[in-house]
Amino acid sequence: MTDGRDGTPRTPDPETPLPRSFFDRPVLEVAPALLGRTLVRRTSRGPVTVRLTEVEAYAGERDPGSHAYRGRTRRNASMFGPGGHAYVYFIYGMWWNLNLVCGPEGSAAGVLLRGGEILTGHEQARERRPAARTDAELAKGPARLATSLDVDKALDGTDVCSADPAAPLAVHAGRPADPASVTTGPRTGVGGDGAAHPWRFWIAGDRTVSPYRAHQPRRRKRRLDAATPDA
DNA sequence: AAACCGATCATCT
DNA sequence: GATGATCGGTTTA
């Protein structure tokens, strides 16, 4: 159905892994093109697949919203590697988030996977996410998606373009979202200069898209000097 | 060595 | 909509 310009095969089998060339493009092209694709996670208990419905683009070292903003560290090293690999990080002391690295090696761009619809492996996903009241909540939010798919630090740096049928993580062609259904807006929870760009992409009306939350300008924690009473 | 902070979620009101 | 939970990475002293 696609014309091939975006790196997908001309006659895509939904279960064909996306080629690395798909990811070796500007992240702002890759992010919306990921909507409707399927991410396959293979565990010892079998596959869990999710249809991606919400993503965010992070543009590299010049993007103040990106973990790459302050340069390469051990934590974000996989973002600086070649496209088509996972970048997994730990957040808020409790959760894992999954990104797909994009662009040429060194550009440190990536796409945060923020929401999706679980297509197969509901039983596994539900066991990991007992708080989910409906199937739509299984992967509605980046940490929920990672939890449903059993993604943690062990998958940081994983190649997601592998054709190995046993690969732990792979992105398949799926059924790309109709561009007319793709909506954009500012990134969730990103403040400062990083908030200006509409680099969040989602499928309009899909129930597995997480609610938008604006950045909270965290009030600095009160010091113990008590020199300044409240206004 | 210690403080600060966060690409969040669940559970309240 | 507000808040607590919880901890690694980074910055600052």
Coordinates of C-alpha atoms (C1' of nucleotides) in Angstrom, one line a residue:
Chain A
M1 CA 0.0 0.0 0.0
T2 CA 2.9 2.4 0.5
D3 CA 5.1 3.7 -2.2
G4 CA 8.4 2.8 -0.7
R5 CA 9.6 6.3 -0.1
D6 CA 9.4 5.9 3.6
G7 CA 11.6 2.9 3.7
T8 CA 8.8 0.3 3.8
P9 CA 8.4 -2.5 1.2
R10 CA 6.1 -1.8 -1.7
T11 CA 3.9 -4.7 -0.7
P12 CA 4.3 -4.9 3.0
D13 CA 3.7 -8.1 4.9
P14 CA 2.5 -6.7 8.2
E15 CA 4.9 -9.1 9.9
T16 CA 8.0 -8.1 8.0
P17 CA 10.6 -6.3 10.2
L18 CA 11.1 -2.7 9.2
P19 CA 14.5 -2.2 7.6
R20 CA 17.2 -0.2 9.2
S21 CA 16.8 2.4 6.5
F22 CA 13.4 3.2 8.0
F23 CA 15.1 4.5 11.1
D24 CA 18.1 6.2 9.3
R25 CA 16.0 9.2 8.5
P26 CA 15.2 12.4 10.4
V27 CA 13.4 11.6 13.6
L28 CA 10.5 13.9 12.7
E29 CA 9.8 11.7 9.7
V30 CA 10.3 8.5 11.5
A31 CA 8.1 9.3 14.5
P32 CA 4.7 9.7 12.7
A33 CA 5.6 6.9 10.4
L34 CA 5.8 4.5 13.3
L35 CA 2.1 5.0 14.1
G36 CA 0.2 1.8 13.3
R37 CA 3.3 -0.3 13.2
T38 CA 3.6 -3.3 15.5
L39 CA 6.2 -3.8 18.1
V40 CA 6.9 -7.5 18.9
R41 CA 8.3 -8.5 22.2
R42 CA 9.3 -12.2 22.5
T43 CA 9.7 -13.5 26.0
S44 CA 10.2 -17.1 27.2
R45 CA 6.4 -17.2 27.5
G46 CA 5.8 -16.2 23.9
P47 CA 5.2 -13.0 22.0
V48 CA 3.4 -9.9 23.0
T49 CA 2.6 -7.4 20.2
V50 CA 1.5 -3.9 20.4
R51 CA 0.2 -1.5 17.7
L52 CA 1.8 1.9 18.2
T53 CA -0.7 4.7 18.6
E54 CA 1.3 7.5 20.4
V55 CA 5.0 8.5 20.1
E56 CA 7.2 11.5 20.8
A57 CA 10.3 12.6 18.9
Y58 CA 13.5 13.6 20.7
A59 CA 15.9 15.4 18.4
G60 CA 19.4 14.9 19.9
E61 CA 22.0 17.0 21.6
R62 CA 20.4 20.3 20.6
D63 CA 17.0 19.3 21.9
P64 CA 16.6 20.6 25.5
G65 CA 13.9 18.1 26.2
S66 CA 16.2 15.2 25.3
H67 CA 18.3 13.1 27.6
A68 CA 21.1 13.6 25.0
Y69 CA 21.0 17.4 25.6
R70 CA 23.9 17.3 28.0
G71 CA 26.0 15.0 25.9
R72 CA 26.8 11.3 26.0
T73 CA 26.8 9.5 29.3
R74 CA 26.7 5.9 30.2
R75 CA 23.0 6.1 30.7
N76 CA 22.1 7.5 27.3
A77 CA 24.9 5.8 25.3
S78 CA 22.6 3.7 23.2
M79 CA 21.0 6.9 21.9
F80 CA 24.3 7.9 20.3
G81 CA 24.5 4.6 18.5
P82 CA 23.1 3.5 15.2
G83 CA 19.4 3.8 14.4
G84 CA 17.1 0.8 14.7
H85 CA 18.1 0.0 18.3
A86 CA 16.4 0.4 21.6
Y87 CA 17.2 3.0 24.2
V88 CA 15.7 2.0 27.6
Y89 CA 15.9 4.2 30.7
F90 CA 14.7 4.1 34.2
I91 CA 12.5 7.0 35.4
Y92 CA 10.9 8.3 38.6
G93 CA 12.5 5.5 40.6
M94 CA 10.0 3.0 39.4
W95 CA 9.4 2.8 35.7
W96 CA 11.1 1.9 32.4
N97 CA 10.6 3.8 29.2
L98 CA 11.4 2.5 25.7
N99 CA 12.7 4.6 22.8
L100 CA 13.7 3.6 19.2
V101 CA 17.0 5.3 18.1
C102 CA 16.8 7.1 14.8
G103 CA 18.9 8.9 12.3
P104 CA 22.6 8.4 11.5
E105 CA 24.8 7.1 14.2
G106 CA 25.8 9.9 16.5
S107 CA 22.8 12.1 15.9
A108 CA 21.4 10.9 19.3
A109 CA 17.8 11.1 18.1
G110 CA 15.0 8.8 19.3
V111 CA 11.3 8.2 19.5
L112 CA 9.7 7.5 22.8
L113 CA 6.9 4.9 22.6
R114 CA 4.1 6.4 24.7
G115 CA 1.1 4.3 23.9
G116 CA -0.3 1.4 22.0
E117 CA -2.9 -1.3 21.6
I118 CA -2.0 -4.8 22.7
L119 CA -2.8 -7.1 19.9
T120 CA -1.5 -10.4 21.2
G121 CA -0.2 -11.7 24.4
H122 CA -2.9 -10.1 26.6
E123 CA -2.5 -12.8 29.2
Q124 CA 1.2 -11.9 29.8
A125 CA 0.5 -8.2 29.7
R126 CA -2.4 -8.4 32.1
E127 CA -0.3 -10.3 34.6
R128 CA 2.3 -7.6 34.6
R129 CA -0.3 -4.8 34.7
P130 CA -3.0 -6.0 37.1
A131 CA -4.1 -2.4 37.7
A132 CA -5.3 -2.1 34.1
R133 CA -9.1 -1.9 34.3
T134 CA -9.5 -2.4 30.5
D135 CA -7.4 -3.8 27.7
A136 CA -7.0 -0.3 26.4
E137 CA -5.1 0.6 29.6
L138 CA -2.5 -2.2 29.2
A139 CA -0.1 0.0 27.2
K140 CA -1.7 3.5 27.5
G141 CA 1.4 5.4 28.7
P142 CA 5.1 4.9 28.2
A143 CA 5.8 3.0 31.4
R144 CA 2.6 1.0 31.0
L145 CA 3.7 0.0 27.5
A146 CA 7.2 -1.0 28.8
T147 CA 5.6 -3.0 31.7
S148 CA 3.2 -4.9 29.5
L149 CA 6.0 -5.8 27.2
D150 CA 8.4 -6.8 30.0
V151 CA 10.9 -4.2 28.8
D152 CA 13.7 -3.2 31.2
K153 CA 17.4 -2.4 31.2
A154 CA 18.2 -5.8 29.8
L155 CA 16.9 -4.6 26.4
D156 CA 18.8 -1.3 26.2
G157 CA 20.8 -1.3 23.0
T158 CA 18.8 -4.2 21.4
D159 CA 18.6 -4.3 17.6
V160 CA 15.0 -3.9 16.7
C161 CA 15.5 -4.6 12.9
S162 CA 16.7 -8.1 13.3
A163 CA 15.0 -10.7 11.0
D164 CA 15.8 -13.4 13.6
P165 CA 12.4 -14.9 14.5
A166 CA 13.7 -15.3 18.0
A167 CA 14.8 -11.6 18.4
P168 CA 13.6 -10.3 21.8
L169 CA 12.3 -7.1 20.3
A170 CA 11.4 -6.2 16.7
V171 CA 9.4 -3.5 14.9
H172 CA 7.2 -4.8 12.1
A173 CA 5.6 -3.1 9.2
G174 CA 2.1 -3.4 10.6
R175 CA -0.5 -1.2 9.0
P176 CA 0.7 2.4 8.9
A177 CA -1.7 4.9 10.2
D178 CA -3.6 7.0 7.7
P179 CA -1.7 10.3 7.7
A180 CA -5.0 12.1 7.9
S181 CA -5.6 10.5 11.3
V182 CA -2.3 11.6 12.8
T183 CA -2.5 14.5 15.2
T184 CA 0.4 16.5 16.7
G185 CA 1.0 18.5 19.9
P186 CA 3.6 19.4 22.4
R187 CA 5.5 16.7 24.2
T188 CA 4.1 15.5 27.5
G189 CA 5.9 16.6 30.6
V190 CA 8.6 18.5 28.7
G191 CA 9.1 22.1 29.8
G192 CA 11.3 25.0 29.0
D193 CA 12.6 25.5 25.5
G194 CA 11.8 21.9 24.7
A195 CA 8.1 22.5 25.0
A196 CA 7.8 24.7 22.0
H197 CA 7.7 22.0 19.3
P198 CA 4.7 19.8 18.4
W199 CA 6.8 16.7 18.5
R200 CA 4.2 14.3 20.0
F201 CA 2.3 12.3 17.4
W202 CA -0.8 10.2 18.0
I203 CA -3.7 8.5 16.2
A204 CA -6.7 10.8 16.7
G205 CA -9.5 9.3 18.8
D206 CA -7.6 6.1 19.7
R207 CA -8.4 4.9 23.2
T208 CA -4.9 3.8 23.9
V209 CA -3.4 7.3 23.6
S210 CA -2.3 8.6 27.0
P211 CA -3.7 11.8 28.4
Y212 CA -1.6 14.9 27.8
R213 CA 0.0 16.4 30.9
A214 CA 1.7 19.8 30.8
H215 CA 5.1 20.2 32.4
Q216 CA 4.9 21.0 36.1
P217 CA 7.4 23.7 36.9
R218 CA 8.4 21.9 40.0
R219 CA 8.6 24.2 43.0
R220 CA 12.0 24.0 44.5
K221 CA 12.0 22.0 47.7
R222 CA 11.9 24.1 50.8
R223 CA 15.3 24.4 52.5
L224 CA 15.6 23.9 56.2
D225 CA 16.8 27.4 56.9
A226 CA 13.2 28.6 57.5
A227 CA 14.4 32.2 56.9
T228 CA 11.6 32.9 54.5
P229 CA 8.0 32.5 55.7
D230 CA 5.3 31.8 53.2
A231 CA 3.7 34.7 51.4
Chain B
dA1 C1' 29.5 13.2 49.5
dA2 C1' 25.1 14.9 49.0
dA3 C1' 21.4 17.2 46.8
dC4 C1' 18.3 17.6 43.2
dC5 C1' 15.4 16.0 39.8
dG6 C1' 12.6 13.5 36.6
dA7 C1' 10.0 11.8 28.8
dT8 C1' 5.2 8.3 35.4
dC9 C1' 1.6 5.8 37.6
dA10 C1' -2.0 4.7 40.9
dT11 C1' -5.0 6.3 44.1
dC12 C1' -7.1 9.3 46.3
dT13 C1' -10.6 14.0 46.3
Chain C
dG1 C1' -6.2 17.9 40.2
dA2 C1' -3.4 16.6 43.8
dT3 C1' -0.1 13.7 45.9
dG4 C1' 3.0 9.9 47.4
dA5 C1' 6.0 6.3 46.0
dT6 C1' 10.8 5.5 44.9
dC7 C1' 15.9 5.6 43.0
dG8 C1' 19.6 6.2 39.3
dG9 C1' 21.9 9.8 36.9
dT10 C1' 23.7 14.1 37.0
dT11 C1' 25.2 18.2 39.1
dT12 C1' 27.1 20.7 42.6
dA13 C1' 30.0 21.5 46.6

